[in-house]
Short mmCIF file of C-alpha atoms in Angstrom, two decimals:
data_model
loop_
_atom_site.label_atom_id
_atom_site.label_comp_id
_atom_site.label_asym_id
_atom_site.label_seq_id
_atom_site.Cartn_x
_atom_site.Cartn_y
_atom_site.Cartn_z
CA MET A 3 23.21 -31.02 -3.27
CA ASP A 4 24.44 -27.84 -4.56
CA LYS A 5 21.40 -26.01 -5.83
CA ALA A 6 22.91 -22.94 -7.11
CA LEU A 7 24.44 -25.09 -9.88
CA LEU A 8 21.47 -27.30 -10.49
CA ALA A 9 19.32 -24.03 -10.79
CA GLN A 10 21.89 -22.28 -13.27
CA THR A 11 22.07 -25.57 -15.28
CA ALA A 12 18.50 -26.15 -15.48
CA ALA A 13 17.45 -22.52 -16.58
CA ALA A 14 20.00 -22.96 -19.59
CA MET A 15 18.78 -25.66 -20.60
CA VAL A 16 15.30 -24.39 -21.08
CA ALA A 17 16.64 -20.85 -22.25
CA PRO A 18 14.51 -19.02 -24.91
CA GLY A 19 14.49 -19.69 -28.05
CA LYS A 20 16.91 -23.00 -27.47
CA GLY A 21 16.22 -26.14 -26.71
CA LEU A 22 18.02 -29.83 -26.62
CA LEU A 23 19.65 -31.86 -29.14
CA ALA A 24 19.03 -35.99 -28.49
CA ALA A 25 21.83 -37.38 -29.67
CA ASP A 26 21.73 -40.50 -27.08
CA GLU A 27 20.98 -43.30 -30.20
CA SER A 28 22.74 -46.32 -28.77
CA ALA A 29 25.35 -48.41 -31.03
CA GLY A 30 22.41 -50.88 -31.78
CA THR A 31 19.78 -48.34 -32.92
CA CYS A 32 22.61 -45.73 -34.43
CA ALA A 33 22.97 -49.03 -36.72
CA LYS A 34 19.85 -49.47 -37.53
CA ARG A 35 19.81 -45.83 -38.48
CA PHE A 36 22.83 -45.96 -40.52
CA ALA A 37 21.74 -49.64 -42.51
CA ALA A 38 18.19 -47.17 -43.55
CA ALA A 39 20.45 -44.60 -44.99
CA ASN A 40 22.94 -47.46 -46.22
CA ILE A 41 25.74 -45.76 -44.13
CA PRO A 42 28.23 -48.22 -43.06
CA ASP A 43 28.64 -49.00 -39.35
CA SER A 44 31.40 -48.31 -37.45
CA GLU A 45 32.10 -46.21 -33.63
CA GLU A 46 34.18 -44.41 -35.94
CA MET A 47 31.38 -43.28 -38.10
CA ARG A 48 29.42 -42.91 -35.07
CA ARG A 49 31.46 -40.10 -34.11
CA THR A 50 31.93 -38.41 -37.08
CA TYR A 51 27.99 -38.62 -37.65
CA ARG A 52 27.91 -36.71 -34.03
CA GLU A 53 30.66 -34.24 -34.56
CA MET A 54 29.28 -33.22 -37.78
CA LEU A 55 25.98 -32.46 -35.75
CA PHE A 56 27.75 -30.47 -33.03
CA THR A 57 30.42 -28.62 -35.61
CA THR A 58 27.09 -26.91 -37.07
CA PRO A 59 27.47 -23.25 -36.35
CA ALA A 60 23.20 -22.55 -35.69
CA MET A 61 24.26 -25.30 -32.57
CA LYS A 62 25.35 -22.13 -30.90
CA SER A 63 22.18 -20.50 -31.30
CA THR A 64 19.02 -22.75 -30.77
CA ILE A 65 20.58 -25.28 -28.93
CA SER A 66 20.86 -25.57 -24.99
CA GLY A 67 22.33 -28.87 -24.08
CA VAL A 68 23.12 -32.03 -26.02
CA ILE A 69 22.30 -35.83 -24.49
CA LEU A 70 25.10 -38.00 -25.00
CA HIS A 71 25.09 -41.47 -25.14
CA ASP A 72 28.03 -43.55 -23.21
CA GLU A 73 30.15 -43.93 -25.82
CA THR A 74 29.86 -40.50 -26.74
CA ILE A 75 30.48 -38.64 -23.85
CA ARG A 76 34.31 -41.03 -23.56
CA GLN A 77 34.37 -39.25 -27.58
CA LYS A 78 36.49 -36.75 -29.14
CA THR A 79 36.30 -34.19 -32.37
CA SER A 80 38.84 -34.97 -35.18
CA ASN A 81 40.97 -32.68 -33.54
CA GLY A 82 41.26 -34.51 -30.01
CA VAL A 83 39.19 -32.18 -27.92
CA PRO A 84 36.62 -34.22 -25.64
CA PHE A 85 33.13 -33.87 -27.06
CA ALA A 86 32.03 -32.41 -23.47
CA ASP A 87 34.74 -29.93 -23.81
CA TYR A 88 33.69 -28.92 -27.16
CA LEU A 89 29.87 -28.34 -26.38
CA ASN A 90 30.84 -26.41 -23.92
CA SER A 91 32.97 -23.94 -25.38
CA ILE A 92 30.57 -23.18 -27.40
CA GLY A 93 27.97 -22.86 -24.91
CA VAL A 94 25.94 -26.00 -24.91
CA ILE A 95 25.12 -28.30 -21.76
CA PRO A 96 26.75 -31.55 -22.47
CA GLY A 97 24.51 -34.05 -20.73
CA ILE A 98 24.05 -37.91 -20.49
CA LYS A 99 21.33 -40.79 -20.84
CA VAL A 100 21.61 -43.03 -18.25
CA ASP A 101 18.90 -45.69 -18.70
CA ALA A 102 19.83 -48.84 -19.41
CA GLY A 103 16.62 -49.70 -22.01
CA THR A 104 13.74 -51.31 -21.61
CA ARG A 105 12.64 -55.09 -20.73
CA ASN A 106 9.34 -56.78 -19.53
CA LEU A 107 7.75 -55.81 -16.72
CA PRO A 108 7.00 -59.12 -14.75
CA ALA A 109 3.13 -60.51 -14.84
CA ALA A 110 2.07 -57.79 -17.05
CA PRO A 111 2.13 -58.76 -20.67
CA GLY A 112 2.51 -55.66 -22.92
CA GLU A 113 3.98 -53.60 -20.38
CA LEU A 114 8.20 -52.32 -19.98
CA ILE A 115 10.06 -51.58 -17.09
CA SER A 116 13.32 -49.62 -17.15
CA ASP A 117 16.86 -50.90 -15.74
CA GLY A 118 19.81 -48.88 -14.79
CA LEU A 119 19.82 -47.99 -11.15
CA ASP A 120 22.11 -50.48 -9.86
CA ASN A 121 25.48 -48.57 -9.26
CA LEU A 122 23.91 -45.10 -10.43
CA GLN A 123 25.52 -43.46 -7.76
CA ALA A 124 28.82 -44.05 -8.87
CA ARG A 125 27.88 -43.97 -12.95
CA MET A 126 26.39 -40.09 -11.92
CA LYS A 127 29.86 -39.13 -10.03
CA GLU A 128 31.93 -40.47 -13.24
CA TYR A 129 29.49 -39.09 -15.51
CA PHE A 130 29.59 -35.23 -13.80
CA ALA A 131 33.55 -36.04 -13.87
CA LEU A 132 33.90 -36.57 -17.76
CA GLY A 133 31.52 -33.27 -18.16
CA ALA A 134 28.36 -33.60 -17.73
CA ARG A 135 25.49 -31.43 -15.91
CA PHE A 136 21.91 -33.08 -16.38
CA ALA A 137 20.97 -36.78 -17.39
CA LYS A 138 17.66 -38.27 -18.96
CA TRP A 139 16.13 -41.26 -18.08
CA ARG A 140 13.49 -42.73 -20.29
CA ALA A 141 10.66 -44.68 -19.08
CA VAL A 142 8.03 -46.05 -21.75
CA ILE A 143 4.27 -46.06 -21.41
CA THR A 144 2.03 -48.90 -24.10
CA ILE A 145 -1.65 -47.83 -24.32
CA GLY A 146 -3.31 -50.55 -25.78
CA GLU A 147 -6.25 -53.37 -24.09
CA ASN A 148 -6.70 -53.07 -20.66
CA ILE A 149 -2.72 -51.13 -20.49
CA PRO A 150 -1.50 -49.27 -18.99
CA THR A 151 -2.20 -50.89 -15.33
CA SER A 152 -1.59 -48.71 -12.43
CA ARG A 153 1.07 -51.01 -11.40
CA CYS A 154 3.11 -50.17 -14.56
CA ILE A 155 2.25 -46.45 -14.07
CA TRP A 156 3.97 -46.91 -10.41
CA ALA A 157 6.88 -48.95 -10.85
CA ASN A 158 7.55 -46.82 -13.83
CA ALA A 159 7.36 -43.61 -12.28
CA HIS A 160 9.19 -44.53 -8.69
CA ALA A 161 12.19 -45.68 -10.82
CA LEU A 162 12.36 -42.20 -12.67
CA ALA A 163 11.39 -40.32 -9.28
CA ARG A 164 14.80 -42.61 -7.48
CA TYR A 165 16.87 -41.71 -10.64
CA ALA A 166 16.20 -38.18 -10.35
CA ALA A 167 17.42 -38.02 -6.51
CA ILE A 168 20.12 -39.60 -7.18
CA CYS A 169 21.06 -37.25 -10.17
CA GLN A 170 20.28 -34.07 -7.79
CA GLU A 171 22.50 -35.34 -5.13
CA ALA A 172 25.65 -35.50 -7.72
CA GLY A 173 24.33 -32.54 -9.03
CA ILE A 174 23.36 -33.36 -12.20
CA VAL A 175 19.99 -31.83 -13.15
CA PRO A 176 17.35 -34.65 -13.97
CA VAL A 177 15.51 -34.75 -17.11
CA VAL A 178 12.69 -37.35 -16.48
CA GLU A 179 10.84 -38.42 -19.36
CA PRO A 180 7.77 -40.67 -19.23
CA GLU A 181 6.99 -41.36 -22.55
CA VAL A 182 3.47 -42.31 -23.93
CA LEU A 183 3.96 -44.08 -27.21
CA LEU A 184 2.47 -43.07 -30.10
CA ASP A 185 1.88 -46.54 -31.10
CA GLY A 186 -1.93 -47.29 -31.74
CA ASP A 187 -5.42 -46.42 -32.54
CA HIS A 188 -6.71 -44.64 -29.50
CA SER A 189 -8.11 -41.67 -29.72
CA ILE A 190 -6.81 -38.14 -28.34
CA ASP A 191 -9.16 -38.64 -25.06
CA THR A 192 -7.45 -41.49 -24.14
CA SER A 193 -4.07 -40.31 -24.96
CA PHE A 194 -4.88 -36.98 -22.53
CA ASP A 195 -6.23 -39.59 -19.41
CA VAL A 196 -3.37 -41.62 -19.80
CA THR A 197 -1.23 -39.23 -19.78
CA GLU A 198 -2.91 -37.15 -16.69
CA ALA A 199 -2.54 -40.33 -15.02
CA VAL A 200 1.31 -40.99 -16.03
CA LEU A 201 2.57 -37.34 -14.62
CA ARG A 202 0.01 -37.70 -11.47
CA THR A 203 2.09 -40.64 -10.10
CA LEU A 204 5.60 -39.25 -11.53
CA MET A 205 4.46 -35.79 -9.56
CA SER A 206 3.47 -37.92 -6.34
CA GLN A 207 6.61 -40.05 -6.48
CA MET A 208 9.18 -37.50 -7.15
CA ALA A 209 7.74 -35.72 -3.59
CA ASP A 210 7.88 -38.89 -2.10
CA ASN A 211 11.49 -39.25 -3.26
CA LYS A 212 13.00 -35.82 -1.92
CA VAL A 213 13.36 -34.78 -5.35
CA SER A 214 13.02 -31.25 -6.02
CA ILE A 215 11.14 -29.88 -8.39
CA GLU A 216 12.79 -26.48 -8.87
CA HIS A 217 15.61 -28.52 -10.31
CA THR A 218 14.10 -31.05 -12.61
CA ILE A 219 12.75 -30.91 -16.00
CA LEU A 220 10.26 -32.63 -17.43
CA LYS A 221 10.67 -34.60 -21.12
CA ALA A 222 7.02 -35.19 -21.54
CA SER A 223 5.17 -36.28 -24.81
CA MET A 224 2.49 -34.34 -26.59
CA VAL A 225 -1.21 -35.48 -26.55
CA ILE A 226 -1.64 -36.53 -29.54
CA SER A 227 -3.77 -39.39 -30.88
CA GLY A 228 -2.18 -42.74 -32.04
CA LYS A 229 -0.72 -43.18 -34.98
CA ASP A 230 -3.14 -45.77 -36.59
CA ALA A 231 -6.47 -43.78 -35.45
CA LYS A 232 -8.91 -43.12 -37.81
CA ASN A 233 -9.36 -39.82 -36.87
CA ARG A 234 -6.38 -37.63 -35.78
CA ALA A 235 -6.87 -34.55 -34.15
CA SER A 236 -5.55 -31.30 -35.89
CA GLN A 237 -2.19 -29.64 -34.61
CA ALA A 238 -4.01 -26.71 -32.80
CA GLU A 239 -6.46 -29.41 -31.16
CA VAL A 240 -2.94 -31.31 -30.05
CA GLY A 241 -0.94 -27.85 -28.92
CA ALA A 242 -4.36 -26.89 -27.09
CA ARG A 243 -5.00 -30.61 -25.17
CA THR A 244 -1.51 -31.00 -24.44
CA VAL A 245 -0.68 -27.90 -22.38
CA ALA A 246 -4.14 -28.37 -20.65
CA CYS A 247 -2.72 -31.90 -19.49
CA LEU A 248 0.00 -29.90 -18.40
CA LYS A 249 -1.53 -27.58 -16.06
CA ARG A 250 -3.28 -29.59 -14.61
CA THR A 251 -0.26 -32.03 -13.30
CA VAL A 252 2.94 -30.22 -13.52
CA PRO A 253 3.58 -27.79 -10.69
CA GLY A 254 4.53 -23.98 -11.84
CA ALA A 255 7.63 -24.10 -10.08
CA MET A 256 9.26 -26.48 -12.46
CA PRO A 257 11.93 -24.82 -14.80
CA GLY A 258 10.88 -25.67 -18.14
CA ILE A 259 9.37 -28.83 -20.04
CA VAL A 260 10.91 -30.29 -23.18
CA PHE A 261 8.98 -32.66 -25.83
CA LEU A 262 10.04 -35.72 -27.17
CA SER A 263 8.88 -36.20 -31.16
CA GLY A 264 7.44 -39.58 -30.80
CA GLY A 265 7.97 -40.67 -34.02
CA GLN A 266 6.13 -37.69 -35.65
CA SER A 267 7.21 -36.21 -38.95
CA ASP A 268 9.38 -32.60 -39.04
CA ILE A 269 6.75 -30.62 -39.73
CA ASP A 270 3.71 -32.03 -36.99
CA SER A 271 6.54 -31.86 -34.19
CA ALA A 272 7.38 -28.17 -34.95
CA ALA A 273 4.09 -27.23 -36.00
CA HIS A 274 2.56 -28.90 -32.56
CA LEU A 275 5.14 -26.84 -30.51
CA ASN A 276 3.93 -23.95 -32.15
CA GLU A 277 0.97 -24.26 -30.78
CA MET A 278 1.34 -24.69 -27.49
CA ASN A 279 3.61 -21.60 -27.79
CA LEU A 280 1.46 -19.61 -29.79
CA GLY A 281 0.25 -16.66 -28.02
CA LYS A 282 -0.29 -18.85 -24.61
CA ASN A 283 0.53 -17.62 -21.07
CA ASN A 284 2.12 -20.66 -20.00
CA PRO A 285 3.76 -21.00 -16.37
CA TRP A 286 7.02 -23.02 -17.78
CA PRO A 287 8.99 -22.32 -20.77
CA LEU A 288 7.97 -25.18 -23.25
CA THR A 289 10.63 -26.28 -25.96
CA PHE A 290 12.20 -29.42 -27.52
CA SER A 291 14.34 -32.49 -27.16
CA TYR A 292 14.04 -34.05 -30.78
CA SER A 293 16.32 -36.79 -32.01
CA ARG A 294 14.96 -37.81 -35.14
CA ALA A 295 12.85 -34.63 -35.89
CA LEU A 296 15.85 -32.52 -35.45
CA HIS A 297 18.59 -34.41 -37.28
CA PHE A 298 17.48 -37.36 -39.30
CA THR A 299 16.96 -35.58 -42.43
CA ALA A 300 20.64 -35.03 -42.06
CA LEU A 301 21.92 -38.46 -41.56
CA LYS A 302 19.86 -39.00 -45.05
CA VAL A 303 21.65 -36.02 -47.12
CA TRP A 304 25.57 -37.32 -45.04
CA LYS A 305 24.70 -40.84 -46.07
CA GLY A 306 28.39 -41.13 -44.32
CA LYS A 307 30.24 -39.38 -47.47
CA GLN A 308 32.90 -36.50 -46.71
CA GLU A 309 31.30 -34.39 -49.92
CA ASN A 310 27.77 -34.25 -48.62
CA TYR A 311 28.93 -32.85 -45.30
CA LYS A 312 28.09 -29.34 -45.28
CA ALA A 313 24.79 -30.08 -46.93
CA ALA A 314 24.05 -32.65 -43.88
CA GLN A 315 24.81 -29.58 -41.63
CA ALA A 316 22.92 -26.86 -43.62
CA ALA A 317 20.02 -29.74 -43.12
CA PHE A 318 20.30 -30.42 -39.39
CA ALA A 319 21.02 -26.22 -39.33
CA HIS A 320 17.50 -25.52 -40.74
CA ARG A 321 15.56 -27.88 -38.63
CA CYS A 322 17.39 -26.52 -35.60
CA LYS A 323 15.96 -23.26 -36.34
CA MET A 324 12.52 -24.21 -37.02
CA ASN A 325 12.11 -26.18 -34.06
CA SER A 326 13.52 -22.89 -32.16
CA LEU A 327 10.86 -20.67 -33.81
CA ALA A 328 8.36 -23.33 -32.87
CA SER A 329 9.61 -22.89 -29.29
CA LYS A 330 8.63 -19.20 -29.34
CA GLY A 331 5.87 -19.16 -31.46
CA LYS A 332 6.75 -18.00 -34.47
CA TRP A 333 7.19 -21.22 -36.77
CA THR A 334 5.37 -21.05 -40.34
CA LEU A 335 5.06 -23.23 -43.25
CA ALA A 336 6.27 -20.22 -44.76
CA ALA A 337 9.73 -20.51 -43.07
CA GLU A 338 10.05 -24.35 -43.80
CA SER A 339 9.69 -23.71 -47.47
CA ALA A 340 12.17 -21.08 -47.20
#
């Protein structure tokens, strides 16, 4: 384990005012998003879209790293420069998604497990050679009637820990993402309890699997009411309950925590992150690792048309700047309007 390289990468990933851009959608997910914006889907259109995001000038000052898909890390800019090399040239760290998606957990109705551990050691060596210096693995936890079960939580935590150990062995910082889904009508209290149980189990499994917490980044869900809940918690309560849950479960030695937006609106995802950083003395940097909340607006502006390229970059730059402000507790609705 190259601890010096891992420490350098982890610190840069959570540098003040910066966060991660999640651009790791599979071809299938990208096709769905393109279809919603009436954009024809092809590998070249996906490449062009990613290049539009990566060449936005605001990337340099607001984005510390980009999570890439296997397809994207092998692609190049229109000038023939590999995307990983281009990102490095602007001071942005290339990362890679390595889980292979979810499947049903056997004998556990409504619960999922992520695949991708097979041959992961060999894949990590290849990704390191391609330029990746951090990776991401997503586990999915669903809240519903009598779920999640402790078996589901343990199985996903164990897989995350094994993945993280393989990453660190390869000189790559693991981002561990145990996503507690927003789907459902559960209260924020239920969200808190489930998130606490998930994080406690994850930290235990990482210790058992010899994962160095000092060289790991947590990608966490916010503690938030289910999207169908009748009485949804306020932005201030989401911020306070999320930080309280993290302080109960995450060691202060962790270099930083990034958040997924999990289907929240652009405004809510920025406001919630801002609440967590508003005059708080947190033991770790708290910043963003958003996908839709960063670039979905840009996608709708672009519409796959060259004449909309600059306008789409401006829309993406605005979201980058808003979330950069939120990571410092300086976001406001007035800034959104401007």
